[in-house]
N, CA, C and O of each residue as an XYZ file, in Angstrom:
520
protein
N     136.732     -4.812    -71.014
C     138.039     -4.283    -70.686
C     138.160     -2.880    -71.253
O     137.805     -2.638    -72.406
N     138.653     -1.973    -70.457
C     138.819     -0.578    -70.887
C     139.977     -0.472    -71.868
O     140.984     -1.171    -71.758
N     139.802      0.406    -72.809
C     140.847      0.632    -73.799
C     141.978      1.423    -73.163
O     141.738      2.413    -72.471
N     143.192      0.993    -73.393
C     144.365      1.721    -72.906
C     144.963      2.481    -74.084
O     145.190      1.916    -75.153
N     145.214      3.769    -73.872
C     145.805      4.565    -74.947
C     147.210      4.074    -75.243
O     148.031      3.895    -74.344
N     147.467      3.859    -76.532
C     148.788      3.398    -76.946
C     149.815      4.521    -76.838
O     150.958      4.298    -76.439
N     149.392      5.728    -77.197
C     150.300      6.876    -77.181
C     149.638      8.017    -76.430
O     148.429      8.221    -76.543
N     150.406      8.744    -75.682
C     149.836      9.901    -74.996
C     149.722     11.064    -75.976
O     150.601     11.282    -76.809
N     148.643     11.791    -75.861
C     148.431     12.986    -76.659
C     147.936     14.076    -75.723
O     147.457     13.782    -74.628
N     148.046     15.330    -76.143
C     147.550     16.412    -75.293
C     146.037     16.277    -75.105
O     145.365     15.693    -75.955
N     145.498     16.801    -74.018
C     144.048     16.764    -73.825
C     143.335     17.460    -74.987
O     143.809     18.475    -75.496
N     142.214     16.917    -75.392
C     141.479     17.461    -76.534
C     141.135     18.933    -76.326
O     141.121     19.702    -77.287
N     140.860     19.332    -75.099
C     140.515     20.727    -74.826
C     141.687     21.667    -75.086
O     141.493     22.854    -75.349
N     142.899     21.132    -75.010
C     144.090     21.932    -75.293
C     144.259     22.127    -76.801
O     144.565     23.225    -77.266
N     144.057     21.057    -77.547
C     144.254     21.101    -78.995
C     143.040     21.703    -79.697
O     143.180     22.483    -80.639
N     141.859     21.336    -79.232
C     140.608     21.825    -79.824
C     139.734     22.458    -78.744
O     138.748     21.854    -78.322
N     140.083     23.674    -78.284
C     139.206     24.345    -77.326
C     137.822     24.549    -77.956
O     137.679     24.415    -79.171
N     136.808     24.870    -77.155
C     135.432     24.939    -77.674
C     135.265     25.783    -78.949
O     134.552     25.373    -79.865
N     135.904     26.941    -79.015
C     135.751     27.792    -80.203
C     136.324     27.111    -81.445
O     135.737     27.169    -82.525
N     137.471     26.471    -81.274
C     138.103     25.775    -82.407
C     137.271     24.561    -82.806
O     137.092     24.298    -83.995
N     136.770     23.829    -81.840
C     135.933     22.662    -82.130
C     134.707     23.078    -82.935
O     134.326     22.396    -83.886
N     134.093     24.184    -82.560
C     132.935     24.685    -83.308
C     133.327     25.065    -84.733
O     132.581     24.810    -85.679
N     134.495     25.671    -84.879
C     134.977     26.040    -86.214
C     135.195     24.788    -87.067
O     134.827     24.769    -88.241
N     135.784     23.756    -86.491
C     136.020     22.508    -87.223
C     134.699     21.877    -87.657
O     134.580     21.394    -88.783
N     133.719     21.880    -86.775
C     132.413     21.301    -87.114
C     131.748     22.103    -88.223
O     131.147     21.521    -89.126
N     131.845     23.435    -88.172
C     131.266     24.262    -89.240
C     131.921     23.953    -90.581
O     131.236     23.846    -91.598
N     133.247     23.809    -90.588
C     133.961     23.494    -91.833
C     133.549     22.119    -92.345
O     133.310     21.943    -93.540
N     133.465     21.143    -91.441
C     133.051     19.791    -91.836
C     131.627     19.799    -92.392
O     131.358     19.170    -93.416
N     130.719     20.507    -91.725
C     129.331     20.583    -92.211
C     129.262     21.247    -93.576
O     128.544     20.782    -94.461
N     130.005     22.332    -93.750
C     130.018     23.034    -95.026
C     130.584     22.134    -96.123
O     130.050     22.084    -97.231
N     131.654     21.434    -95.812
C     132.255     20.525    -96.800
C     131.261     19.436    -97.190
O     131.120     19.116    -98.371
N     130.583     18.874    -96.218
C     129.594     17.825    -96.492
C     128.451     18.364    -97.346
O     127.990     17.686    -98.264
N     127.995     19.570    -97.053
C     126.900     20.168    -97.829
C     127.284     20.431    -99.274
O     126.456     20.287   -100.174
N     128.549     20.820    -99.506
C     128.996     21.175   -100.852
C     129.563     20.007   -101.634
O     129.652     20.080   -102.860
N     129.954     18.923   -100.957
C     130.755     17.886   -101.579
C     129.980     17.055   -102.590
O     128.825     16.682   -102.382
N     130.659     16.786   -103.680
C     130.186     15.841   -104.691
C     131.400     15.038   -105.125
O     132.393     15.613   -105.570
N     131.337     13.732   -105.005
C     132.464     12.868   -105.372
C     132.415     11.602   -104.549
O     131.385     11.271   -103.961
N     133.535     10.892   -104.507
C     133.563      9.648   -103.754
C     133.723      9.937   -102.265
O     134.471     10.827   -101.860
N     133.004      9.168   -101.470
C     132.975      9.390   -100.028
C     134.353      9.267    -99.398
O     134.633      9.944    -98.408
N     135.225      8.419    -99.945
C     136.540      8.258    -99.318
C     137.375      9.526    -99.415
O     138.194      9.776    -98.531
N     137.199     10.340   -100.460
C     137.925     11.611   -100.554
C     137.463     12.570    -99.466
O     138.284     13.226    -98.825
N     136.154     12.655    -99.256
C     135.619     13.505    -98.197
C     136.112     13.018    -96.835
O     136.514     13.819    -95.991
N     136.078     11.718    -96.631
C     136.514     11.146    -95.358
C     137.984     11.466    -95.077
O     138.336     11.815    -93.950
N     138.826     11.350    -96.074
C     140.249     11.650    -95.896
C     140.480     13.130    -95.630
O     141.315     13.488    -94.800
N     139.746     13.994    -96.330
C     139.874     15.435    -96.097
C     139.445     15.779    -94.668
O     140.095     16.589    -94.006
N     138.361     15.174    -94.192
C     137.909     15.417    -92.823
C     138.916     14.884    -91.812
O     139.097     15.478    -90.750
N     139.566     13.780    -92.127
C     140.627     13.260    -91.259
C     141.782     14.232    -91.158
O     142.325     14.447    -90.075
N     142.166     14.826    -92.294
C     143.233     15.821    -92.274
C     142.815     17.026    -91.440
O     143.630     17.592    -90.711
N     141.553     17.419    -91.546
C     141.037     18.543    -90.762
C     141.204     18.281    -89.270
O     141.607     19.175    -88.526
N     140.903     17.077    -88.830
C     141.010     16.751    -87.406
C     142.456     16.594    -86.962
O     142.792     16.956    -85.834
N     143.309     16.068    -87.814
C     144.707     15.815    -87.472
C     145.567     17.082    -87.504
O     146.565     17.179    -86.790
N     145.179     18.041    -88.329
C     146.000     19.224    -88.566
C     146.426     19.996    -87.333
O     147.575     20.429    -87.250
N     145.529     20.183    -86.371
C     145.900     20.918    -85.159
C     146.869     20.123    -84.294
O     147.639     20.711    -83.535
N     146.846     18.814    -84.394
C     147.757     17.974    -83.611
C     149.173     17.985    -84.176
O     150.146     18.012    -83.422
N     149.289     17.965    -85.511
C     150.618     17.860    -86.113
C     151.110     19.154    -86.750
O     152.319     19.373    -86.827
N     150.209     20.012    -87.206
C     150.591     21.250    -87.878
C     150.692     21.071    -89.384
O     150.775     19.950    -89.886
N     150.683     22.201    -90.102
C     150.677     22.124    -91.565
C     151.983     21.580    -92.128
O     151.984     20.970    -93.198
N     153.081     21.787    -91.436
C     154.357     21.303    -91.973
C     154.372     19.780    -92.053
O     154.884     19.216    -93.020
N     153.819     19.116    -91.053
C     153.728     17.651    -91.113
C     152.772     17.237    -92.233
O     153.044     16.282    -92.961
N     151.664     17.948    -92.369
C     150.703     17.606    -93.422
C     151.340     17.661    -94.805
O     151.075     16.798    -95.643
N     152.183     18.675    -95.053
C     152.807     18.753    -96.381
C     153.937     17.742    -96.556
O     154.327     17.445    -97.685
N     154.461     17.213    -95.465
C     155.446     16.132    -95.571
C     154.743     14.824    -95.920
O     155.241     14.053    -96.739
N     153.592     14.570    -95.306
C     152.941     13.268    -95.505
C     152.046     13.215    -96.738
O     151.741     12.126    -97.226
N     151.616     14.374    -97.254
C     150.774     14.409    -98.458
C     151.522     15.120    -99.580
O     152.372     15.973    -99.326
N     151.204     14.764   -100.816
C     151.798     15.503   -101.932
C     150.972     16.760   -102.210
O     149.867     16.911   -101.690
N     151.514     17.657   -103.028
C     150.870     18.945   -103.300
C     149.458     18.772   -103.851
O     148.534     19.483   -103.457
N     149.308     17.834   -104.751
C     147.998     17.619   -105.377
C     146.957     17.196   -104.343
O     145.821     17.670   -104.371
N     147.343     16.316   -103.444
C     146.423     15.853   -102.406
C     146.056     16.998   -101.469
O     144.886     17.170   -101.127
N     147.041     17.778   -101.055
C     146.779     18.931   -100.193
C     145.789     19.868   -100.874
O     144.818     20.299   -100.252
N     146.026     20.187   -102.144
C     145.124     21.086   -102.878
C     143.707     20.515   -102.937
O     142.731     21.244   -102.759
N     143.600     19.209   -103.186
C     142.292     18.565   -103.266
C     141.553     18.672   -101.933
O     140.369     19.007   -101.901
N     142.249     18.389   -100.840
C     141.617     18.454    -99.523
C     141.286     19.899    -99.136
O     140.257     20.156    -98.512
N     142.157     20.836    -99.507
C     141.860     22.250    -99.242
C     140.587     22.672    -99.968
O     139.752     23.388    -99.416
N     140.451     22.222   -101.205
C     139.255     22.558   -101.981
C     138.010     21.943   -101.349
O     136.976     22.604   -101.256
N     138.093     20.711   -100.923
C     136.958     20.050   -100.287
C     136.557     20.785    -99.015
O     135.370     20.985    -98.758
N     137.545     21.186    -98.219
C     137.288     21.807    -96.922
C     137.079     23.322    -96.986
O     136.521     23.911    -96.061
N     137.522     23.944    -98.066
C     137.415     25.394    -98.178
C     138.395     26.126    -97.271
O     138.081     27.196    -96.749
N     139.586     25.551    -97.082
C     140.607     26.165    -96.231
C     141.944     26.160    -96.959
O     142.099     25.520    -97.998
N     142.901     26.880    -96.399
C     144.297     26.800    -96.804
C     145.045     26.237    -95.600
O     145.036     26.854    -94.535
N     145.691     25.083    -95.742
C     146.324     24.456    -94.579
C     147.373     25.355    -93.942
O     147.517     25.360    -92.720
N     148.102     26.111    -94.742
C     149.161     26.968    -94.188
C     148.597     28.140    -93.396
O     149.276     28.680    -92.523
N     147.385     28.533    -93.685
C     146.751     29.615    -92.935
C     145.909     29.093    -91.785
O     145.765     29.764    -90.762
N     145.355     27.908    -91.945
C     144.390     27.394    -90.974
C     145.034     26.676    -89.786
O     144.546     26.772    -88.660
N     146.131     25.956    -90.038
C     146.769     25.166    -88.988
C     148.057     25.833    -88.509
O     148.656     26.625    -89.236
N     148.484     25.512    -87.282
C     149.776     26.036    -86.818
C     150.909     25.413    -87.635
O     150.725     24.369    -88.260
N     152.073     26.051    -87.629
C     153.241     25.481    -88.323
C     153.532     24.075    -87.793
O     153.717     23.124    -88.552
N     153.562     23.985    -86.497
C     153.912     22.729    -85.828
C     152.938     22.509    -84.671
O     152.770     23.382    -83.820
N     152.307     21.353    -84.646
C     151.388     21.019    -83.565
C     152.106     20.303    -82.433
O     153.301     20.025    -82.531
N     151.378     20.002    -81.350
C     152.000     19.409    -80.163
C     152.580     18.008    -80.358
O     153.393     17.567    -79.546
N     152.185     17.307    -81.405
C     152.755     15.968    -81.631
C     153.507     15.895    -82.964
O     153.702     14.806    -83.505
N     153.924     17.035    -83.490
C     154.620     17.079    -84.788
C     155.868     16.215    -84.816
O     156.153     15.578    -85.831
N     156.615     16.181    -83.726
C     157.872     15.429    -83.722
C     157.658     13.912    -83.764
O     158.618     13.156    -83.906
N     156.412     13.469    -83.642
C     156.127     12.045    -83.814
C     156.141     11.652    -85.289
O     156.192     10.466    -85.613
N     156.097     12.629    -86.175
C     156.170     12.366    -87.611
C     157.622     12.100    -87.978
O     158.470     12.986    -87.867
N     157.906     10.878    -88.414
C     159.288     10.528    -88.761
C     159.814     11.400    -89.897
O     160.963     11.841    -89.856
N     158.986     11.651    -90.909
C     159.414     12.479    -92.026
C     159.724     13.902    -91.604
O     160.729     14.471    -92.028
N     158.874     14.478    -90.777
C     159.091     15.849    -90.313
C     160.305     15.935    -89.401
O     161.092     16.877    -89.490
N     160.451     14.963    -88.536
C     161.600     14.954    -87.623
C     162.911     14.908    -88.411
O     163.855     15.631    -88.091
N     162.967     14.073    -89.421
C     164.170     13.977    -90.262
C     164.383     15.284    -91.015
O     165.510     15.769    -91.109
N     163.305     15.858    -91.554
C     163.419     17.125    -92.297
C     163.978     18.231    -91.412
O     164.816     19.014    -91.859
N     163.525     18.306    -90.166
C     164.034     19.355    -89.276
C     165.473     19.072    -88.856
O     166.265     20.001    -88.699
N     165.816     17.802    -88.672
C     167.195     17.456    -88.318
C     168.158     17.770    -89.455
O     169.285     18.208    -89.223
N     167.702     17.542    -90.693
C     168.547     17.827    -91.862
C     168.630     19.329    -92.143
O     169.570     19.793    -92.788
N     167.658     20.073    -91.663
C     167.623     21.503    -91.926
C     167.200     21.833    -93.345
O     167.444     22.943    -93.817
N     166.575     20.897    -94.029
C     166.127     21.080    -95.408
C     164.678     20.678    -95.566
O     164.355     19.791    -96.356
N     163.802     21.328    -94.815
C     162.388     20.982    -94.813
C     161.804     20.943    -96.221
O     161.171     19.957    -96.598
N     162.007     22.004    -97.003
C     161.377     22.075    -98.324
C     161.960     21.066    -99.307
O     161.269     20.653   -100.239
N     163.207     20.663    -99.123
C     163.777     19.633    -99.998
C     163.152     18.266    -99.698
O     162.995     17.444   -100.601
N     162.800     18.029    -98.451
C     162.097     16.795    -98.098
C     160.681     16.844    -98.659
O     160.202     15.861    -99.226
N     160.010     17.980    -98.505
C     158.645     18.131    -99.017
C     158.612     17.919   -100.521
O     157.728     17.233   -101.034
N     159.569     18.505   -101.230
C     159.588     18.396   -102.695
C     160.030     17.029   -103.184
O     159.828     16.692   -104.350
N     160.629     16.241   -102.308
C     161.115     14.929   -102.723
C     162.559     14.933   -103.173
O     163.091     13.887   -103.543
N     163.212     16.102   -103.149
C     164.632     16.167   -103.523
C     165.477     15.332   -102.568
O     166.482     14.743   -102.964
N     165.057     15.290   -101.309
C     165.699     14.424   -100.326
C     164.664     13.361    -99.947
O     163.730     13.641    -99.196
N     164.832     12.140   -100.469
C     163.849     11.103   -100.146
C     163.971     10.657    -98.684
O     165.073     10.476    -98.166
N     162.833     10.486    -98.042
C     162.798     10.051    -96.648
C     161.912      8.816    -96.559
O     160.708      8.872    -96.813
N     162.528      7.714    -96.196
C     161.776      6.479    -96.025
C     160.823      6.636    -94.844
O     161.188      7.231    -93.830
N     159.636      6.120    -94.962
C     158.622      6.157    -93.897
C     158.218      7.575    -93.517
O     157.910      7.836    -92.354
N     158.214      8.489    -94.472
C     157.890      9.883    -94.179
C     156.463     10.061    -93.687
O     156.137     11.093    -93.102
N     155.615      9.079    -93.914
C     154.212      9.157    -93.476
C     153.973      8.507    -92.124
O     152.852      8.540    -91.616
N     154.990      7.924    -91.538
C     154.843      7.205    -90.270
C     154.792      8.151    -89.076
O     155.491      9.163    -89.033
N     153.953      7.799    -88.111
C     153.938      8.485    -86.827
C     154.526      7.522    -85.802
O     154.078      6.382    -85.677
N     155.517      7.984    -85.084
C     156.181      7.154    -84.073
C     155.474      7.330    -82.731
O     154.675      8.247    -82.540
N     155.787      6.439    -81.826
C     155.297      6.575    -80.454
C     155.995      7.772    -79.826
O     156.998      8.243    -80.362
N     155.489      8.278    -78.700
C     156.171      9.403    -78.033
C     157.609      9.107    -77.665
O     158.412     10.031    -77.533
N     157.953      7.840    -77.496
C     159.333      7.490    -77.176
C     160.217      7.485    -78.408
O     161.433      7.320    -78.303
N     159.606      7.667    -79.594
C     160.385      7.740    -80.818
C     160.473      6.438    -81.588
O     161.110      6.386    -82.641
N     159.849      5.389    -81.085
C     159.902      4.116    -81.796
C     158.775      4.022    -82.813
O     157.681      4.547    -82.609
N     159.065      3.350    -83.897
C     158.098      3.179    -84.972
C     157.166      2.017    -84.629
O     157.575      1.003    -84.063
N     155.885      2.210    -84.997
C     154.909      1.129    -84.870
C     154.566      0.805    -83.525
O     153.754     -0.091    -83.293
């Protein structure tokens, strides 16, 4: 049986055109060559690298704390705020980011001054959770 996509996403060529895909692979290869530590940290950093163009750096800083972002930036040799767009094509699927933009206090949500339940959740395109 063929797999049916649960959620629609933009075509990969739109999010990762050939030049960007090559850049991502170079960063991943460089990170792998330089990395020393537990494999799960490298795996998570590489996951953030792939997800970043889809959601943007603002979603990444909502779902990760500062320390985690710094750790992954060090592993990858990038700065998320410089490397990824502010907002990617599926950013509004992030419940935490959507609430932060609706409240108009993005940095207060990021800092934790305004707690947001399920800030790490990605909703379906229709806006429903899970």
